[in-house]
PDB file of C-alpha atoms in Angstrom:
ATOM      1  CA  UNK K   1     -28.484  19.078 -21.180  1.00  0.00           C
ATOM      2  CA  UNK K   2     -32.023  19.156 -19.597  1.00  0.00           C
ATOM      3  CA  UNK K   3     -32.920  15.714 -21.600  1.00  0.00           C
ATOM      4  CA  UNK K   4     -33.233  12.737 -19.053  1.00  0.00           C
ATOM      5  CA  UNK K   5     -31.266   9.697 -20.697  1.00  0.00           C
ATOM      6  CA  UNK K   6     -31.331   5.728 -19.854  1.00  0.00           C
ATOM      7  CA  UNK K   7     -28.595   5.776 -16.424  1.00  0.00           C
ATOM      8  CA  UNK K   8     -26.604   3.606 -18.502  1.00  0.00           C
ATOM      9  CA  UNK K   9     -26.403   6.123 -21.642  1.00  0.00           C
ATOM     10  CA  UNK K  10     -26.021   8.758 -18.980  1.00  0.00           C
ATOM     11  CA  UNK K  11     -23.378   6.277 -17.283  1.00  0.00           C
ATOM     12  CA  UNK K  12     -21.149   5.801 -20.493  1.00  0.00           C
ATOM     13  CA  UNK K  13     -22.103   9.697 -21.279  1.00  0.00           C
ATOM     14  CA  UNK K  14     -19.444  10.540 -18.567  1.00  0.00           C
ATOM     15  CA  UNK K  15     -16.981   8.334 -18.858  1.00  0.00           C
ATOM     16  CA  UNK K  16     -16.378   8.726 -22.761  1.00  0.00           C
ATOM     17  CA  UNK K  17     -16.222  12.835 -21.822  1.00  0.00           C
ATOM     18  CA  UNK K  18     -13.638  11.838 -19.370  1.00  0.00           C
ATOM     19  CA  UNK K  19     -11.538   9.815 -21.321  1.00  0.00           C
ATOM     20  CA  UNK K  20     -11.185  12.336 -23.617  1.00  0.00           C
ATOM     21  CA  UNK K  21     -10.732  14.931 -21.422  1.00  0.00           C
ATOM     22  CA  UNK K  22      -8.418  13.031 -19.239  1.00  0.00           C
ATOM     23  CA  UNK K  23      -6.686  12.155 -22.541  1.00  0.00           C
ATOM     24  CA  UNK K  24      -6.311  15.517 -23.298  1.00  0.00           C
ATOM     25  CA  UNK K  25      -5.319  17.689 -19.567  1.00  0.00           C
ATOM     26  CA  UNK K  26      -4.300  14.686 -17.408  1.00  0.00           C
ATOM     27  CA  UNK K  27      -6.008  13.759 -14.502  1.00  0.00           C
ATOM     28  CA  UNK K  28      -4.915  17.491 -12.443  1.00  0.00           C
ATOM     29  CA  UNK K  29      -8.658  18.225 -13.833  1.00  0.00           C
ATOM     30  CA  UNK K  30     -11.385  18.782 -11.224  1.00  0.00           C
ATOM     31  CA  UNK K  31     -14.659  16.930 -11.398  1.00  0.00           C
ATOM     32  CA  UNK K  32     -16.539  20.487 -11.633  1.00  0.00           C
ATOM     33  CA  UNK K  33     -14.933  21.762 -15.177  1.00  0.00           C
ATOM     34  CA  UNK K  34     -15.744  18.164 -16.220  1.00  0.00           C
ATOM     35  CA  UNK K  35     -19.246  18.440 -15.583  1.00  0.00           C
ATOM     36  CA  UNK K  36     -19.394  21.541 -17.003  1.00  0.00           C
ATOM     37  CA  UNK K  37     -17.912  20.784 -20.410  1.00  0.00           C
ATOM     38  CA  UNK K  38     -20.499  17.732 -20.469  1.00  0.00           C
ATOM     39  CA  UNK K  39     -23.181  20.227 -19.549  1.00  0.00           C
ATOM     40  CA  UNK K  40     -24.600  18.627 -16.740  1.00  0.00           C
ATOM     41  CA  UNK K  41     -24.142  19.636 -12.747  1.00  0.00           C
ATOM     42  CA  UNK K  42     -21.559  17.877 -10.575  1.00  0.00           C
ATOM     43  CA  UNK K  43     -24.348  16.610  -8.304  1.00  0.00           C
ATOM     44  CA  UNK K  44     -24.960  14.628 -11.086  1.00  0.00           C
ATOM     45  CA  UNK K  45     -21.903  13.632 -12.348  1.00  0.00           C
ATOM     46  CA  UNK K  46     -20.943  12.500  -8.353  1.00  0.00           C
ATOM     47  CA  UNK K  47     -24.367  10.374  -8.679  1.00  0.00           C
ATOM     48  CA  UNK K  48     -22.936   7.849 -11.227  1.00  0.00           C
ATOM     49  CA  UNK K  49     -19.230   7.995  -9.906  1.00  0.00           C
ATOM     50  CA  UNK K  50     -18.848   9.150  -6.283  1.00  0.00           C
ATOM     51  CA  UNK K  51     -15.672  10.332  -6.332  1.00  0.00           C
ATOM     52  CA  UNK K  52     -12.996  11.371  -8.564  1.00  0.00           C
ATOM     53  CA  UNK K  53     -11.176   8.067  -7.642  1.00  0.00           C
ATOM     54  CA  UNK K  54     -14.129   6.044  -8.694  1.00  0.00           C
ATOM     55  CA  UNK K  55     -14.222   8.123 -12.474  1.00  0.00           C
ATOM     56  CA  UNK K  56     -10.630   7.379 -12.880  1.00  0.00           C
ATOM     57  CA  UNK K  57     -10.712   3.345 -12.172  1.00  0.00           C
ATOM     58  CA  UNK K  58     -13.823   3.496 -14.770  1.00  0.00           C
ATOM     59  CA  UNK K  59     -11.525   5.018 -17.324  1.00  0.00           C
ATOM     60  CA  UNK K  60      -8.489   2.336 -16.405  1.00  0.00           C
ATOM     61  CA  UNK K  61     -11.278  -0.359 -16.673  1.00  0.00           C
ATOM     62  CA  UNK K  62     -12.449   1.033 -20.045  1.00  0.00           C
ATOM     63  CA  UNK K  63      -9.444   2.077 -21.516  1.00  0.00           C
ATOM     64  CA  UNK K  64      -7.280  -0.922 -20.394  1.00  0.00           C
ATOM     65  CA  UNK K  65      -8.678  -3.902 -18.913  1.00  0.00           C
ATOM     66  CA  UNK K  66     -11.706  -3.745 -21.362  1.00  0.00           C
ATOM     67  CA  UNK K  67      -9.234  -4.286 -24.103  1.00  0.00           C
ATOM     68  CA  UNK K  68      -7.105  -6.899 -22.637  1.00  0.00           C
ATOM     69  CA  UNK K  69      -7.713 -10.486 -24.428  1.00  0.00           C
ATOM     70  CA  UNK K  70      -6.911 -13.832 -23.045  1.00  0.00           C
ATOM     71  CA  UNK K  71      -6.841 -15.193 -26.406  1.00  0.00           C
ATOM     72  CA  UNK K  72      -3.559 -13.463 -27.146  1.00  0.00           C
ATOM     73  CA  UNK K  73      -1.950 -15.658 -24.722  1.00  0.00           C
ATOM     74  CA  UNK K  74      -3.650 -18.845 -25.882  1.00  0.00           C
ATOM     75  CA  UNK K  75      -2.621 -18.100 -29.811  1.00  0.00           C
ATOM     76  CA  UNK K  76       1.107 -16.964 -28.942  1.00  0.00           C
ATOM     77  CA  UNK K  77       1.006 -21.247 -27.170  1.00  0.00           C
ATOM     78  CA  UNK K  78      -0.174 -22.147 -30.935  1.00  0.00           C
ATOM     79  CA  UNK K  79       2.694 -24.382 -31.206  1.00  0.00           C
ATOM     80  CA  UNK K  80       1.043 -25.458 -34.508  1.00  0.00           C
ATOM     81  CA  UNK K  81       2.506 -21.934 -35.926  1.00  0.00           C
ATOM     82  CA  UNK K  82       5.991 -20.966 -35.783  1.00  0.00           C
ATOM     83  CA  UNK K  83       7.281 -18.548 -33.627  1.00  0.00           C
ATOM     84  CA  UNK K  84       7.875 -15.316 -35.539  1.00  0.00           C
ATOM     85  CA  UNK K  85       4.319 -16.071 -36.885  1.00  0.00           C
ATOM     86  CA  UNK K  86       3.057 -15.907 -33.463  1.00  0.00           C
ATOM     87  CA  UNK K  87       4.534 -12.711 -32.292  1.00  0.00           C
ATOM     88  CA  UNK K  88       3.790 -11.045 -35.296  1.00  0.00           C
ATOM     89  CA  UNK K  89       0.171 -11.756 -35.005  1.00  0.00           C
ATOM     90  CA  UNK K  90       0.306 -10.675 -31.417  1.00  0.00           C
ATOM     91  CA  UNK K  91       1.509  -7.366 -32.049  1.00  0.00           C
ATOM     92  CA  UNK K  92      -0.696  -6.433 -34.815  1.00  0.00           C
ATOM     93  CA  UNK K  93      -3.792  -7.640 -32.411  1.00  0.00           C
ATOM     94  CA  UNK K  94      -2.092  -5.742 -29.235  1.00  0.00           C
ATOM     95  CA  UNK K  95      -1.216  -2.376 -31.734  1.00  0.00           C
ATOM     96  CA  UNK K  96      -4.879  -2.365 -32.894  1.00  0.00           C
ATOM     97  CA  UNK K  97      -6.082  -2.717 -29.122  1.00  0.00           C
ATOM     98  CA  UNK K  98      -4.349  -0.214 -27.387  1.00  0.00           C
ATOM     99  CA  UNK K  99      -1.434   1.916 -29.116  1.00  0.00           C
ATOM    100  CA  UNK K 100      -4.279   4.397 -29.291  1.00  0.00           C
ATOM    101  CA  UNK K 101      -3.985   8.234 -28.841  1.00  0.00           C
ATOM    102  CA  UNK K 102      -5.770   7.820 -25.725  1.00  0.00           C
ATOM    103  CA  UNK K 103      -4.590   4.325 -24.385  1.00  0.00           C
ATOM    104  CA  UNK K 104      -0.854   5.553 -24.888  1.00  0.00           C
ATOM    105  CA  UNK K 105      -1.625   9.747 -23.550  1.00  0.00           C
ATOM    106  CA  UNK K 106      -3.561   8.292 -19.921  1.00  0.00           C
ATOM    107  CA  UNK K 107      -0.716   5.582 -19.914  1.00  0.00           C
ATOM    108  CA  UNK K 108       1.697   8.205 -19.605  1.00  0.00           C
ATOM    109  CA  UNK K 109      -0.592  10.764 -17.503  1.00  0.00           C
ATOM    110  CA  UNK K 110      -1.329   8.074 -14.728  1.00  0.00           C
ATOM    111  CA  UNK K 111       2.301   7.621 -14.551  1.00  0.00           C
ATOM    112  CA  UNK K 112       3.077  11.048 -14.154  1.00  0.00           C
ATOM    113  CA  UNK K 113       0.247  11.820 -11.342  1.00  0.00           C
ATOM    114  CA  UNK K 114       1.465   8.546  -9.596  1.00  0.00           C
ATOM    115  CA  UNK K 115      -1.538   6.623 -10.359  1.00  0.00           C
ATOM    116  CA  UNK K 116      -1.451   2.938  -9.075  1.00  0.00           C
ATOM    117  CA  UNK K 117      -2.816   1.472 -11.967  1.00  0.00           C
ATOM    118  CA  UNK K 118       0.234   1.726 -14.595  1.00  0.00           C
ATOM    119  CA  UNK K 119       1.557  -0.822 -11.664  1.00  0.00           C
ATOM    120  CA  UNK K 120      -1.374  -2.843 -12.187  1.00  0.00           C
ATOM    121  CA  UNK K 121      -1.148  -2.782 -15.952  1.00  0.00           C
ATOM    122  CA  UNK K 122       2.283  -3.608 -15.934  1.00  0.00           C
ATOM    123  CA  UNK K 123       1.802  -6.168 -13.273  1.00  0.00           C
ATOM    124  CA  UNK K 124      -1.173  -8.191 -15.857  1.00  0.00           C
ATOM    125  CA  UNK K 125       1.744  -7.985 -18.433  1.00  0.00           C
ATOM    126  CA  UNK K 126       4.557  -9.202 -16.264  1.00  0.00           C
ATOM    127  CA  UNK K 127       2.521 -12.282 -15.067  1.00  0.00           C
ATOM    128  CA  UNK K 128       0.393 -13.159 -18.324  1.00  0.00           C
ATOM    129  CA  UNK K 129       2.070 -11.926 -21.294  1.00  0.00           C
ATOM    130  CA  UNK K 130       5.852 -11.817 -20.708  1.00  0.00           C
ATOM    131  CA  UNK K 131       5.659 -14.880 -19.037  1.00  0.00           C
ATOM    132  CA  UNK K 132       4.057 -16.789 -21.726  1.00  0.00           C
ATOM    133  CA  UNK K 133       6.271 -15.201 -24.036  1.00  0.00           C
ATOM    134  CA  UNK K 134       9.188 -16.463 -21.973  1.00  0.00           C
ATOM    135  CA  UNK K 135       8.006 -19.834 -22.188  1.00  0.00           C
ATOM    136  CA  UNK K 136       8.133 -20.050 -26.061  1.00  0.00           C
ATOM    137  CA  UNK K 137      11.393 -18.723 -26.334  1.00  0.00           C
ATOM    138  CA  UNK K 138      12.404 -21.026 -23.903  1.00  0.00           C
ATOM    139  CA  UNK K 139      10.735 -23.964 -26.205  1.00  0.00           C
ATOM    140  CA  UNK K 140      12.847 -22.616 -29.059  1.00  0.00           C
ATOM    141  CA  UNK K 141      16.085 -21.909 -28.020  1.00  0.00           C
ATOM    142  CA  UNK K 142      17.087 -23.537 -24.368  1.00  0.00           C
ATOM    143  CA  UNK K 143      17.770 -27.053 -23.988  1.00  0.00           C
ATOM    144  CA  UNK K 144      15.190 -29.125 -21.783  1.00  0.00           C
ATOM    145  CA  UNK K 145      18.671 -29.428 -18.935  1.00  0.00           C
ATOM    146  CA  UNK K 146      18.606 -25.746 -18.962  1.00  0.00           C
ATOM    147  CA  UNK K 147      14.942 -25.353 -18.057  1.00  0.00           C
ATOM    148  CA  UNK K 148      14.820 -28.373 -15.465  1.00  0.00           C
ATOM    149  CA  UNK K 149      17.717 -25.881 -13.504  1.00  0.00           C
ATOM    150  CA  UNK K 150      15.951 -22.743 -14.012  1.00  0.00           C
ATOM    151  CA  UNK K 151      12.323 -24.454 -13.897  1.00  0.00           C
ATOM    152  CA  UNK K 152       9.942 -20.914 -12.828  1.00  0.00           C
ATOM    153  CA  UNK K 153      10.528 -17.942 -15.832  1.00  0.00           C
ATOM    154  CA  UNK K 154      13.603 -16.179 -14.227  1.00  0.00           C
ATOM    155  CA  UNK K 155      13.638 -11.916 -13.636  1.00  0.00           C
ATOM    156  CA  UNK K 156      16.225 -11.878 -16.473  1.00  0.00           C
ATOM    157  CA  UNK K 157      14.134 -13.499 -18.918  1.00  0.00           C
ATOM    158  CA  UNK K 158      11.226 -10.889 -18.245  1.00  0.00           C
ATOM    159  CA  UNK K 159      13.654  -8.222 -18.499  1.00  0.00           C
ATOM    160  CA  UNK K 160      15.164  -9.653 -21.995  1.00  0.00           C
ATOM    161  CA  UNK K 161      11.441  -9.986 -23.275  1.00  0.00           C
ATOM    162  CA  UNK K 162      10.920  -6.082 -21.989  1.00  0.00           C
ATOM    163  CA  UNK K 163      13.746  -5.516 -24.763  1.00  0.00           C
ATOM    164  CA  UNK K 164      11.300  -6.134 -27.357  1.00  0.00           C
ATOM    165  CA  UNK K 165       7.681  -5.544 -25.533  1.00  0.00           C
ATOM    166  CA  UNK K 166       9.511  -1.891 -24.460  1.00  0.00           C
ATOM    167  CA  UNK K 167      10.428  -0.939 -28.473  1.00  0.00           C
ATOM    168  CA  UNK K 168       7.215  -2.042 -29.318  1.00  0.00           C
ATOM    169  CA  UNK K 169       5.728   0.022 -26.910  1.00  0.00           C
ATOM    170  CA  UNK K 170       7.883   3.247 -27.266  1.00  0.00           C
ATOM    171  CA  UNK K 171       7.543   3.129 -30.824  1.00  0.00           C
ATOM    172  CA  UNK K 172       3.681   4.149 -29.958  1.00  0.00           C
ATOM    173  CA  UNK K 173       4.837   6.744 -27.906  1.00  0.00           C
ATOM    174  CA  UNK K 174       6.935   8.887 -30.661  1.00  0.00           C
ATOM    175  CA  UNK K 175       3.402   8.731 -32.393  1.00  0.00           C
ATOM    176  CA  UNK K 176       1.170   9.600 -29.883  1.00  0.00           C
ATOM    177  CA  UNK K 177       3.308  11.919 -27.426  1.00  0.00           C
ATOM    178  CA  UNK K 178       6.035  13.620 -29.536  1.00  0.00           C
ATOM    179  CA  UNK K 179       4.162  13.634 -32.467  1.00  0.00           C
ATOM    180  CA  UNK K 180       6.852  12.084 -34.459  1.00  0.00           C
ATOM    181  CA  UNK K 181       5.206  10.234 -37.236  1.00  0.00           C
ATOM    182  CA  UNK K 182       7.047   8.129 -39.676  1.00  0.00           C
ATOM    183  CA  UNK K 183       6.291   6.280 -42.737  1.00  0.00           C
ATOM    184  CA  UNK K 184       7.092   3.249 -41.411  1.00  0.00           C
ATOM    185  CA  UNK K 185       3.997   0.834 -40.998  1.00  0.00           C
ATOM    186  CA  UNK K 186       3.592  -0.964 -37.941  1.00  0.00           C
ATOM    187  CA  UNK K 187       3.700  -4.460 -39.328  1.00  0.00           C
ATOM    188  CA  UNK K 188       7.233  -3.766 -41.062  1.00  0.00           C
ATOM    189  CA  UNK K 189       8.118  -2.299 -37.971  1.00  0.00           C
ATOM    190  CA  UNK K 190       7.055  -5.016 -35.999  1.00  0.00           C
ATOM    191  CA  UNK K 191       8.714  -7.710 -38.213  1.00  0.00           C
ATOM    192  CA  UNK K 192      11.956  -5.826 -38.131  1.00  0.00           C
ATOM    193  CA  UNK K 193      11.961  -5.509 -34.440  1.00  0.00           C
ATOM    194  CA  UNK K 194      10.753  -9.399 -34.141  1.00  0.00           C
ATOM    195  CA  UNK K 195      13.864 -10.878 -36.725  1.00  0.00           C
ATOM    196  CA  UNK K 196      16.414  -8.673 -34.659  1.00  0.00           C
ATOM    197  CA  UNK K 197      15.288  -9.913 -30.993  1.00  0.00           C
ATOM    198  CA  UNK K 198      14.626 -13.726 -32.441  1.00  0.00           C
ATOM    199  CA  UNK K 199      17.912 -13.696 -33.682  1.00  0.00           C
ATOM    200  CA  UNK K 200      19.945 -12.520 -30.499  1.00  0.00           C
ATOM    201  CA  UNK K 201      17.978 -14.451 -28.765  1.00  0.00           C
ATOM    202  CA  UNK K 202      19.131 -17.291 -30.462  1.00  0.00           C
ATOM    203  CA  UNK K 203      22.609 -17.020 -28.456  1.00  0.00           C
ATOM    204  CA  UNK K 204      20.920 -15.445 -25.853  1.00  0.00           C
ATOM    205  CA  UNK K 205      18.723 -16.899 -24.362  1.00  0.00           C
ATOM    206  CA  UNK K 206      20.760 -19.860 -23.640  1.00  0.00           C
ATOM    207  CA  UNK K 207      23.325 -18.209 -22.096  1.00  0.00           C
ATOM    208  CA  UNK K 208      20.522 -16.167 -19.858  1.00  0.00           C
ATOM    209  CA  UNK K 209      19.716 -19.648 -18.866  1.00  0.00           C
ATOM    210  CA  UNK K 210      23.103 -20.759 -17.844  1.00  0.00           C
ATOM    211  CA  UNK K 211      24.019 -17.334 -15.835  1.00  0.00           C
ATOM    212  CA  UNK K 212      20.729 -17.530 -14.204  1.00  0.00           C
ATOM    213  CA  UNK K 213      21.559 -21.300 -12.697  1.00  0.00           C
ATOM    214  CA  UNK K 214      25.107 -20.261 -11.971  1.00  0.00           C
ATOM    215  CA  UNK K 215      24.157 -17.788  -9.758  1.00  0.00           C
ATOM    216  CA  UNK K 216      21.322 -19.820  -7.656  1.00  0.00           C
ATOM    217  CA  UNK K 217      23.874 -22.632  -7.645  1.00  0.00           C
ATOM    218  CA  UNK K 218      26.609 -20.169  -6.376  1.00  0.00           C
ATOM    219  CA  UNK K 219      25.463 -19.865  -2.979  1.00  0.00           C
ATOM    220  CA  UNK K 220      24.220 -23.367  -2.242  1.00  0.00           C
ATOM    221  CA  UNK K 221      27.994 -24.652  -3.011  1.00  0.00           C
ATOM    222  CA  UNK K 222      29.711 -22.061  -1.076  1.00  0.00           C
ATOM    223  CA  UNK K 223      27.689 -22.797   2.089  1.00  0.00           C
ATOM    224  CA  UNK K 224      28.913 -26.748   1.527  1.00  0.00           C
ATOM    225  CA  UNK K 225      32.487 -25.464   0.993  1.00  0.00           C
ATOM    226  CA  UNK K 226      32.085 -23.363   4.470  1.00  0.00           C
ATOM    227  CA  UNK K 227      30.121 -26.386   5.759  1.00  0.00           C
ATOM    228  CA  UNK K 228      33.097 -28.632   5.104  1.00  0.00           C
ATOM    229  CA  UNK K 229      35.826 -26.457   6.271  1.00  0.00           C
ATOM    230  CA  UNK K 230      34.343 -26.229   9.750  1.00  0.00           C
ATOM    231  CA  UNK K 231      33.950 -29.681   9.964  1.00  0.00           C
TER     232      UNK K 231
END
């Protein structure tokens, strides 16, 4: 490729070829059989990304920060639109944004080669979109008495959203990873898994609540009991 581009077409040149070849072998890949299937040298390649460590934050930033949108968390707050409505929207948004071939096939390559930035993926969905999550079911099926007790989002309730955000997700996976396609469209899949979490969680929730306050209470009345019989 003896053609001299624009460093920013050159830039973006790279990274797209590693995406896809990342998406494709996995980041055990060496920089030098990268440049070569680009068709440029590795001096070259090392010019615009100095190390293999700086190519693969690139691709995290393009593949999965770059598609992140704040606005998902301020329309699933749209208290002007029920619920179900909400999360519906949300997941045909968040499908169209990254249940792709090669969101979902690095996904599961960083995790395999012990990348740290799966941890910071899931860490951005922890603190931004399970939480808000959380505190819309919490709007719709606690009690304002249960949420003065339990007043931060609890580790339960992130780990009852995962129930849903984790079928969601794995769904994607059959598709992109075992190849297991099904006729099912996302959207009906998505409203089917929506209507079955929304109504457990209708029981729930509440009694997540409740368990959550017992056992923060627990300890605080034990220690007066010991206080007491000391006394």
């Amino acid at each position: 490729m003896g053609v001299r581009l624009d460093p920013a077409v050159r830039r973006k040149q790279i990274l797209d070829a590693a995406i896809s070849y990342f998406t494709e072998a996995g980041f055990g890949v060496q920089t030098r059989e990268l440049a070569r299937r680009i068709g440029i040298s590795q001096p070259l390649l090392y010019r615009y990304f100095p190390s293999k460590n700086d190519l693969i934050n690139a691709v995290f930033d393009a593949v999965f920060l770059s598609q992140w949108n704040e606005n998902w968390i301020t329309q699933l707050h749209d208290r002007s639109i029920p619920l179900r409505d909400r999360l519906l929207r949300f997941y045909a948004q968040y499908a169209q944004a990254t249940y792709t071939p090669e969101w979902i096939r690095i996904y599961m390559y960083a995790g395999l080669a012990g990348l740290d930035f799966n941890r910071k993926y899931l860490g951005l969905v922890r603190t931004r979109l399970l939480t808000a999550m959380c505190l819309e079911f919490r709007l719709e099926f606690a009690s304002p008495q249960q949420c003065e007790h339990v007043p931060e989002v609890s580790a339960r309730e992130i780990e009852l959203v995962w129930t849903l955000h984790g079928s969601m997700f794995y769904a994607a996976v059959r598709e992109n990873i075992f190849n297991m396609k099904t006729p099912i469209t996302h959207d009906c899949r998505a409203q089917d898994a929506i209507d079955i979490f929304l109504a457990g969680a209708c029981s729930t929730y509440p009694r997540v609540l409740e368990q959550v306050w017992a056992d923060r209470k627990l300890p605080r009345e034990k220690s007066k009991g010991g206080a007491s019989a000391s006394s």
